[in-house]
Short mmCIF file of C-alpha atoms in Angstrom, two decimals:
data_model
loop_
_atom_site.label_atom_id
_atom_site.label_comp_id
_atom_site.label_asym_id
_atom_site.label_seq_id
_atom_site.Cartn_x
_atom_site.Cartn_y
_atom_site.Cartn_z
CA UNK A 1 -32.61 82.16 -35.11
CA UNK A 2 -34.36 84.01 -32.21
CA UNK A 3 -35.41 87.71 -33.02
CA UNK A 4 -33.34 90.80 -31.62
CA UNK A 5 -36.60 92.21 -30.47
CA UNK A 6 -39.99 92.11 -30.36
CA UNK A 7 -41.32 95.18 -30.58
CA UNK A 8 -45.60 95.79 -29.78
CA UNK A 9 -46.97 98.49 -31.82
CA UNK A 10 -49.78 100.80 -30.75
CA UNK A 11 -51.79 98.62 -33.67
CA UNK A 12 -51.65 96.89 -36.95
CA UNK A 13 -48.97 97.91 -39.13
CA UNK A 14 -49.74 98.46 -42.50
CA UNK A 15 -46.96 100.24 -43.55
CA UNK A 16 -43.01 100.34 -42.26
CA UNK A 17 -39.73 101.33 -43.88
CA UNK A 18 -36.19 102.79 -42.30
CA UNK A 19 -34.35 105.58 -43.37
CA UNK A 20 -31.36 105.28 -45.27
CA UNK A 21 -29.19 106.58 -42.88
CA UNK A 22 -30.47 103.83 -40.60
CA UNK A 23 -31.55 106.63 -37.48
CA UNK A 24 -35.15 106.24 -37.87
CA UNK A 25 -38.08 103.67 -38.40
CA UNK A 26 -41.78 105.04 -40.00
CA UNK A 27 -45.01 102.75 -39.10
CA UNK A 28 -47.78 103.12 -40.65
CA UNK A 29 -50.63 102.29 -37.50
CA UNK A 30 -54.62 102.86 -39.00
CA UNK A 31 -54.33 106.89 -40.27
CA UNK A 32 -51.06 107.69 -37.90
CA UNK A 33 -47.69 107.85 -39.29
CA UNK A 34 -45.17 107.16 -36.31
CA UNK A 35 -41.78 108.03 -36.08
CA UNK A 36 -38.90 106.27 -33.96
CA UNK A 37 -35.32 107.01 -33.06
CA UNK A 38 -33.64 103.40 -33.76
CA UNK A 39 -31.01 104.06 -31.25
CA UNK A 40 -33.26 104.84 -28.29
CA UNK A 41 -36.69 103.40 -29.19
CA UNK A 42 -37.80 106.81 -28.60
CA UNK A 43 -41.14 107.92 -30.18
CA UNK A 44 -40.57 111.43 -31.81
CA UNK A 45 -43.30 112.35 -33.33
CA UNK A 46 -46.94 110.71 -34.36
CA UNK A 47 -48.71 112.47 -37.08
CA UNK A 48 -52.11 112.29 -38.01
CA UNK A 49 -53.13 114.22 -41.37
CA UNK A 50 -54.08 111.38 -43.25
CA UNK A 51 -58.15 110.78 -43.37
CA UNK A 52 -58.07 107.21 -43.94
CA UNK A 53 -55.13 103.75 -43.27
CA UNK A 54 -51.90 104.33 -44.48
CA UNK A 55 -50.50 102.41 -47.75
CA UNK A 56 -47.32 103.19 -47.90
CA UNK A 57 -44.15 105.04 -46.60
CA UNK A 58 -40.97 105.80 -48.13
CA UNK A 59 -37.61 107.98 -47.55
CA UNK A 60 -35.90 110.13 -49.72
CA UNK A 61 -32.55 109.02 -50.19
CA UNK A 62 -30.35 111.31 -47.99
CA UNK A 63 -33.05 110.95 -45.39
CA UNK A 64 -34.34 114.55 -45.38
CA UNK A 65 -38.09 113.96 -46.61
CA UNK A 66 -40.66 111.01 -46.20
CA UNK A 67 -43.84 110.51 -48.30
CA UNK A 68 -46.96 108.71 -47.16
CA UNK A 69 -49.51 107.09 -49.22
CA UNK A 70 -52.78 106.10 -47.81
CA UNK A 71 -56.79 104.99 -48.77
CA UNK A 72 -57.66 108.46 -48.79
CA UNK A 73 -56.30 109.10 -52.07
CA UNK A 74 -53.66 111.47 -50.80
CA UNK A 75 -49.61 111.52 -51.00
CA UNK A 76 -47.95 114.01 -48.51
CA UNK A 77 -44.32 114.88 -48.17
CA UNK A 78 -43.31 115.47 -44.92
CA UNK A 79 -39.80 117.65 -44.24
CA UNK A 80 -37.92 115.54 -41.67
CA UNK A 81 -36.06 118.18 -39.75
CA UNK A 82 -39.46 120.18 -39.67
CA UNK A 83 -41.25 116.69 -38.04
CA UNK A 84 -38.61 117.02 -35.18
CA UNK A 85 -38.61 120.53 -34.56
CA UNK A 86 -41.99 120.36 -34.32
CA UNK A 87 -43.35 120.47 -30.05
CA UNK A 88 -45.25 116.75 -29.29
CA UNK A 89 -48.74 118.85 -28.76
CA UNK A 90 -48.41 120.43 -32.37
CA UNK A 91 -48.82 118.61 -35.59
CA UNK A 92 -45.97 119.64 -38.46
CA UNK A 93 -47.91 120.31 -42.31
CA UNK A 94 -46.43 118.19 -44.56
CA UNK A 95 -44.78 120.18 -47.30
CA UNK A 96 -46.91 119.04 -50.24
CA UNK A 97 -49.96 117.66 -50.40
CA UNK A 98 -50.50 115.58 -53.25
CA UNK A 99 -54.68 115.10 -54.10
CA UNK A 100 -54.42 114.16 -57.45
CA UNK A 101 -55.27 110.14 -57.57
CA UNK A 102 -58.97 109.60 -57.22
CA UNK A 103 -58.85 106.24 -55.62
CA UNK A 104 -56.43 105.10 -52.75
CA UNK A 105 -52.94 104.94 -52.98
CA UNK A 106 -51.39 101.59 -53.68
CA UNK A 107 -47.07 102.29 -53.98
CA UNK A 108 -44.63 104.72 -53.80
CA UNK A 109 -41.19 105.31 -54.87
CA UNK A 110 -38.32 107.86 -55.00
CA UNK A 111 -35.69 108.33 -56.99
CA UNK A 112 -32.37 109.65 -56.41
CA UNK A 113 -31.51 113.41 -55.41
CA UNK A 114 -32.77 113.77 -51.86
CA UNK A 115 -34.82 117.42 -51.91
CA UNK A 116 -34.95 117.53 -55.58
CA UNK A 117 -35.84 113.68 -56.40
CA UNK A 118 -38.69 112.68 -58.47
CA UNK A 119 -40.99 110.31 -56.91
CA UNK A 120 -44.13 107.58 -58.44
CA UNK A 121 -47.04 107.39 -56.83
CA UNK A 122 -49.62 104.32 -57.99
CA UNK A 123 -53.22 104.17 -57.20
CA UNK A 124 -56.10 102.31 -57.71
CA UNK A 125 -57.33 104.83 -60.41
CA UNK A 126 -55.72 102.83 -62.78
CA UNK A 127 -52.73 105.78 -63.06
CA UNK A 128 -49.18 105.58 -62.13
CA UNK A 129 -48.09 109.72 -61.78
CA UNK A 130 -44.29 110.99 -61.30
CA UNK A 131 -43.99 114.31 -59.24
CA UNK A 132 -41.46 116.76 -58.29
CA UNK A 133 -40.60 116.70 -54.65
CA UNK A 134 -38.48 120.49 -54.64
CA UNK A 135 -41.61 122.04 -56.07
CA UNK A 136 -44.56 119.77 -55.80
CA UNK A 137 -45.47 119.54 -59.37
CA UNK A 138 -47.03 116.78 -61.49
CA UNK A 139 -44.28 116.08 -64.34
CA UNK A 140 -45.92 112.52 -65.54
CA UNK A 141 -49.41 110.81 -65.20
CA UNK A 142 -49.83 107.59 -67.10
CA UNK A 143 -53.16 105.40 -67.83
CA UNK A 144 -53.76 101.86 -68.29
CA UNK A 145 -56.61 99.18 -67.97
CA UNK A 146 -56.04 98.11 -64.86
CA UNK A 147 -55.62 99.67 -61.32
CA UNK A 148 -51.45 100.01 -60.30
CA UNK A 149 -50.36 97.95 -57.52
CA UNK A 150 -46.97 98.90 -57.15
CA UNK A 151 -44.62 101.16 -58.59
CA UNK A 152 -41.01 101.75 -59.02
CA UNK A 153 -38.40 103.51 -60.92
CA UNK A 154 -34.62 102.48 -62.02
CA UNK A 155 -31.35 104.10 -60.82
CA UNK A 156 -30.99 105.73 -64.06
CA UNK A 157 -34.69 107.15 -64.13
CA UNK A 158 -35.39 106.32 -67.48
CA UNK A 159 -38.16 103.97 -67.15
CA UNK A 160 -41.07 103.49 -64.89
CA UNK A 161 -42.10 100.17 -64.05
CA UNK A 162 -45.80 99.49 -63.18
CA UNK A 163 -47.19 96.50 -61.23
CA UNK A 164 -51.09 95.68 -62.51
CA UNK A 165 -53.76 93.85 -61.03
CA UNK A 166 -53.95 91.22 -63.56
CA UNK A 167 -50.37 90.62 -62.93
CA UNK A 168 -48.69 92.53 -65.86
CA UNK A 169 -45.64 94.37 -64.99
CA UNK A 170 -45.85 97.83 -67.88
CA UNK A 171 -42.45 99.45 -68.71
CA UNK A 172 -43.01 102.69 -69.05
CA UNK A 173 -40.30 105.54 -70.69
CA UNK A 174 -39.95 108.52 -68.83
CA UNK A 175 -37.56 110.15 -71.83
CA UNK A 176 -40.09 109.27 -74.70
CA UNK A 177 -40.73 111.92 -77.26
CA UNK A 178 -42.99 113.82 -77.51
CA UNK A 179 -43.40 114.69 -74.20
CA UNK A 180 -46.71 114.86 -72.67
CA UNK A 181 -47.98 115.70 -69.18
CA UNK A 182 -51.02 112.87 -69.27
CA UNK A 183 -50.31 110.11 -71.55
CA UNK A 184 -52.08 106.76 -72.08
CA UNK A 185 -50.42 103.44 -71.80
CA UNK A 186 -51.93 101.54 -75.33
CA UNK A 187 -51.68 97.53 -74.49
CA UNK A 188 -51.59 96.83 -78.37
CA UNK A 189 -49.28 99.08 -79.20
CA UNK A 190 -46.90 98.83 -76.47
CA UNK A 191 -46.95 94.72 -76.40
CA UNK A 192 -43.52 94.85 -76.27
CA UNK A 193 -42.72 96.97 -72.97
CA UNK A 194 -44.79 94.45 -70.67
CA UNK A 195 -44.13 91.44 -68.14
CA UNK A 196 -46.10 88.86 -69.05
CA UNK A 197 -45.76 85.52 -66.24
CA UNK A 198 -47.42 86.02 -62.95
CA UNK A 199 -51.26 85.42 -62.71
CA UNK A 200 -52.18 87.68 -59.78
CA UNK A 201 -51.83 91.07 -58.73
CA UNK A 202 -48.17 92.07 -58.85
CA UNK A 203 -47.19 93.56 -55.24
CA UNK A 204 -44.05 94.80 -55.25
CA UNK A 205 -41.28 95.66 -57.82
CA UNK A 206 -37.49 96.35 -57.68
CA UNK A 207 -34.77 96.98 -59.86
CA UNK A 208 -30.85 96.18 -59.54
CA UNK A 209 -28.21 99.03 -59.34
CA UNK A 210 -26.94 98.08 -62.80
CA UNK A 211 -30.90 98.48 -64.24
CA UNK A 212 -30.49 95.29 -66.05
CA UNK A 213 -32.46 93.08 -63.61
CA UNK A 214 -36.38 93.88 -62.37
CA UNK A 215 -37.90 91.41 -58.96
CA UNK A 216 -41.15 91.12 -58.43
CA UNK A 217 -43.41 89.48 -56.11
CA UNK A 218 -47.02 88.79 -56.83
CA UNK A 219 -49.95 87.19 -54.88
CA UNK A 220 -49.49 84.09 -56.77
CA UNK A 221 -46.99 82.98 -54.12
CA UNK A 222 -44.12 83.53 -56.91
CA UNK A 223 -41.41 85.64 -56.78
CA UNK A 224 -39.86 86.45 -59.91
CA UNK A 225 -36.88 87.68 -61.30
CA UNK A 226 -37.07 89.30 -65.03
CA UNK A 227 -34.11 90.56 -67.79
CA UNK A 228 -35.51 93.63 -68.10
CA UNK A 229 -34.01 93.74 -72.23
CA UNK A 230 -35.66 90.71 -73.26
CA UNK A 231 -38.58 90.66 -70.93
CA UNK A 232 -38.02 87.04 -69.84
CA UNK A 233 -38.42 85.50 -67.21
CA UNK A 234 -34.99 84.33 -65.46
CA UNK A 235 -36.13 82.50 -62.61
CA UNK A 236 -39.44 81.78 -60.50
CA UNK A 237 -39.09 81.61 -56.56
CA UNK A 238 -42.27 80.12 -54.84
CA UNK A 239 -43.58 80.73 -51.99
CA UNK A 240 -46.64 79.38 -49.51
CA UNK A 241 -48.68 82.20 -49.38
CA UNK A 242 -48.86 85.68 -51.41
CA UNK A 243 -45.73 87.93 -51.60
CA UNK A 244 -46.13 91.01 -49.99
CA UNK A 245 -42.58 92.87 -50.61
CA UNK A 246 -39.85 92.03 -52.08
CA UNK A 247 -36.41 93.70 -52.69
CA UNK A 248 -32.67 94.00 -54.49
CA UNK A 249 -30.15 95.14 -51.98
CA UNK A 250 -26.23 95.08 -52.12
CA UNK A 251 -24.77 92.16 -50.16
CA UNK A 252 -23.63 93.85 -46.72
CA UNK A 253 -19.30 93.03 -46.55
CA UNK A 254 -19.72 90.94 -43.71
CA UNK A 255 -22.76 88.88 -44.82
CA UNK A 256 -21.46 85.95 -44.84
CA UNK A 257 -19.42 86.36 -41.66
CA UNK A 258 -20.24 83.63 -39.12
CA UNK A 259 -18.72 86.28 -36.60
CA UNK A 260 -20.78 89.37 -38.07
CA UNK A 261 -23.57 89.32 -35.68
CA UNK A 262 -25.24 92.19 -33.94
CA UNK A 263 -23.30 93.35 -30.67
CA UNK A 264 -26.03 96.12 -29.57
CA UNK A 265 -29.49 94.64 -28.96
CA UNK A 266 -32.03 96.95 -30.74
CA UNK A 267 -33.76 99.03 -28.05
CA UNK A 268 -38.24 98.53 -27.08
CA UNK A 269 -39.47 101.36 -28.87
CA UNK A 270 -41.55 103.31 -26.81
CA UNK A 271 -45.54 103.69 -27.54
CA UNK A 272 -45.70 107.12 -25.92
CA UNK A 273 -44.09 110.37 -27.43
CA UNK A 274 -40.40 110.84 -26.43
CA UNK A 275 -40.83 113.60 -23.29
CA UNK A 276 -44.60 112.82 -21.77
CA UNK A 277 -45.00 111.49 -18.54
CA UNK A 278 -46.32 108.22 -19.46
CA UNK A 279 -43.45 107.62 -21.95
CA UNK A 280 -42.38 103.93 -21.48
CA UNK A 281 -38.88 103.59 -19.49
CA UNK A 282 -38.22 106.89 -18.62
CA UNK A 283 -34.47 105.61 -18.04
CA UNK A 284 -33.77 104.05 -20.77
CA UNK A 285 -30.02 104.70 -22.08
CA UNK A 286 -29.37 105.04 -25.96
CA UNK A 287 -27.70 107.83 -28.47
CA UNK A 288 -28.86 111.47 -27.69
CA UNK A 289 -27.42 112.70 -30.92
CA UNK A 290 -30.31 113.80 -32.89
CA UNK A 291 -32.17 116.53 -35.21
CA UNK A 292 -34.87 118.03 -33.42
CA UNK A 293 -35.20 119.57 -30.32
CA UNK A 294 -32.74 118.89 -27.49
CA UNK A 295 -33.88 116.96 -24.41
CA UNK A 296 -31.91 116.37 -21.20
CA UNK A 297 -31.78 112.65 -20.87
CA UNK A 298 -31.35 110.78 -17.16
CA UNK A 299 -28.76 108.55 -17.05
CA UNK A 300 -25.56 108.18 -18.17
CA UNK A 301 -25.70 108.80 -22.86
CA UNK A 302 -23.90 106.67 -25.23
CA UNK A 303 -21.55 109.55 -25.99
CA UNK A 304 -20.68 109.53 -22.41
CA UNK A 305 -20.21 106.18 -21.94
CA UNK A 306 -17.94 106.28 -25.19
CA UNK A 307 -16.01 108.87 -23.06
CA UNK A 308 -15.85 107.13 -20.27
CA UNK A 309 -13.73 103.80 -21.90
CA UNK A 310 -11.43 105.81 -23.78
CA UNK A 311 -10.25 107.34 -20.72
CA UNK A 312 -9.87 104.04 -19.34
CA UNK A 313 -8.01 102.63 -22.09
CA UNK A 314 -5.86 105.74 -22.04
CA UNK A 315 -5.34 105.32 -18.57
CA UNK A 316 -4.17 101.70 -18.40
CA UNK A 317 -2.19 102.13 -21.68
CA UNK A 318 0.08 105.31 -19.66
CA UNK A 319 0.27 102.90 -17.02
CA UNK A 320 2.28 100.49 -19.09
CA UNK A 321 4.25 103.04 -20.35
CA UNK A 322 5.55 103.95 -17.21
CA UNK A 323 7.22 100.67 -17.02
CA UNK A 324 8.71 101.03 -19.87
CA UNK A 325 10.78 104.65 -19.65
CA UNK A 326 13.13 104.79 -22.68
CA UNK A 327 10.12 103.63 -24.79
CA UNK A 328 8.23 106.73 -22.78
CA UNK A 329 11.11 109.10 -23.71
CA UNK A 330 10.62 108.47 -27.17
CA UNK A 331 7.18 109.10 -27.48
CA UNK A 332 7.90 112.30 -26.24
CA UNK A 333 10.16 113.25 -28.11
CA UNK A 334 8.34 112.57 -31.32
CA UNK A 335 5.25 114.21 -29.96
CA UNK A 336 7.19 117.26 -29.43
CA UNK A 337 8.93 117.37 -33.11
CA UNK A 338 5.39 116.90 -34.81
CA UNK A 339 3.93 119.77 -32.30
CA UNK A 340 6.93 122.05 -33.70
CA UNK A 341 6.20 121.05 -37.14
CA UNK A 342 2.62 121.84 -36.85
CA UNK A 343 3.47 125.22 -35.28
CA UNK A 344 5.95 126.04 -38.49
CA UNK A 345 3.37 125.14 -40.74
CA UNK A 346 0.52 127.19 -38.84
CA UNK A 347 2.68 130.42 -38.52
CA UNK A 348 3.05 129.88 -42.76
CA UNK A 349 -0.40 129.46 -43.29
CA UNK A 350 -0.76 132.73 -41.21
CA UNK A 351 2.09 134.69 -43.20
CA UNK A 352 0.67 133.74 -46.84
CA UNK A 353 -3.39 134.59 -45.42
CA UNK A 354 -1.68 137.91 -43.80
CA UNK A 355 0.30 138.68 -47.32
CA UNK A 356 -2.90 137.91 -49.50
CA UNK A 357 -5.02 140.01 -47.13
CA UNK A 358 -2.70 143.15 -46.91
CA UNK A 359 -1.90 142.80 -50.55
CA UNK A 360 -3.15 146.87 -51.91
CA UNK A 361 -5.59 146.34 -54.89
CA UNK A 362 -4.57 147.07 -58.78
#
């Protein structure tokens, strides 16, 4: 199969991931974090508060924040609506900066709850640590003997699962009591709350929706997936050269449509911010539907163009009316019953809100 697009980046990309909604794309080029509109290939926004390459990038879940991981041993959370509100010559603060880890950042992950979800962060340090996005607080930070490669958590948020060096996937539980702020994670003890089957660094982890199932991919060239009850193994993938990511998602309805191709080409995306002079294709058409500050685009907008063909089609569907006048007649008629209706029901609405209003207190 050919590709929809290829798309040049200002650099290597290090780092990408979509937000859930499906509007936006975040790259991760050397220390920049840059932000797309999927719909336009617009460039939004390219933000530069990170010291050293970026790691890692993920959404929140209802799209409204983004974290960043990089090698400079900081996680920031960025507010999405501030990001595009902010003017191209100004650079938005991130809403928390998270300096904690000593050595760079390897994974993150967030959990469920948009603003108030509780996202991993795993570093080299040899710590996995779960924070509080609404308030920026440290709520977890776990050590073991190796440095953390990856990091995620299931739906359910009761365990942590932590992706080692040597290739050990820990289990960790978030609900365990006593509770303790910085906690330890003993090998000997805990024997029975680890992975035990790749023989490299682990690189990425997922979990199903139903928390029963954990994937992993490793730089052994194996992907495997693991009962997370039992801890065994349920079935090894290989491949030719070290995993990099890896990832359960829900079969889309029309996967296995031969018909269920795309129908809109995915737009360039641009390598100059959305409103400079030397953005790329000043003309380009797409969706100008978007948070952030409004910009007059040239041409004719999706929105319009939507417009546009429904007036047509209403057009050419009044034309064949007219051929047909009893059918016409009809129409009309029942058009002007439901408008009555609608009117009756209205002036009630308005009678009951009038009586409730006027009503003299007790």
């Amino acid at each position: 199969d050919q590709l929809q697009q290829k798309i040049i980046c200002p650099g290597p990309v290090t780092c990408l991931t979509a937000s859930p909604n499906g509007l936006y794309i975040l790259a991760g080029v050397a220390e920049s974090i840059y932000l797309w509109e999927v719909s336009n290939g617009n460039l939004l926004a390219i933000l530069n508060r990170h010291y050293q390459d970026l790691t890692c990038l993920c959404f929140t879940d209802d799209s409204s924040h983004f974290l960043s991981g990089a090698k400079d041993c900081l996680a920031l959370v960025w507010n999405l609506y501030n990001v595009l509100q902010a003017e191209p010559s100004q650079i938005p603060d991130p809403r928390h900066v998270w300096s904690r880890h000593s050595l760079p950042i390897t994974d993150l992950c967030c959990g469920f709850g948009g603003p108030l979800a509780r996202a991993a962060t795993a570093s080299l340090d040899q710590t996995a640590k779960l924070w509080e996005i609404s308030s920026g607080e440290l709520l977890l930070s776990v050590l073991f003997d190796v440095g953390i490669m990856a990091v995620t958590l299931d739906l359910s948020e009761y365990h942590m699962f932590c992706g080692g060096m040597d290739g050990s996937i820990f289990q960790v539980d978030l609900c365990a009591w006593p509770v303790q702020r910085d906690r330890t994670f003993q090998t000997e003890r805990e024997n029975g709350k680890i992975f035990k089957g790749h023989r490299n660094q682990v690189t990425c982890l997922s979990v199903s929706t139903d928390g029963s199932l954990l994937l992993s991919g490793s730089h052994d060239e194996t992907v495997r997936l693991w009962d997370i009850q039992s801890k065994q193994c349920l079935k090894t993938m290989n491949h030719k050269g070290p995993v990099t990511n890896a990832f359960i998602v829900l079969a889309p309805a029309n996967m296995f449509n031969p018909d269920g191709k795309p129908s809109v080409p995915l737009p360039k995306f641009s390598r100059h911010l959305h409103g400079t002079e030397s953005s790329d294709e000043p003309g380009t058409e797409g969706v100008t539907l978007r948070l952030g500050l409004h910009q007059q685009e040239p041409g004719q907008s999706y929105l319009e163009k939507a417009e546009r063909m429904y007036s047509q089609m209403h057009s050419t569907r009044e034309k064949n009316l007219v051929g047909d006048q009893e059918h016409l007649t009809i129409q009309v008629s029942e058009l002007e019953e439901e408008v009555s209706n609608l009117r009756k029901i209205n002036k009630d609405l308005f009678d009951f809100s009038t009586r409730i209003i006027t009503k003299p207190a007790k």
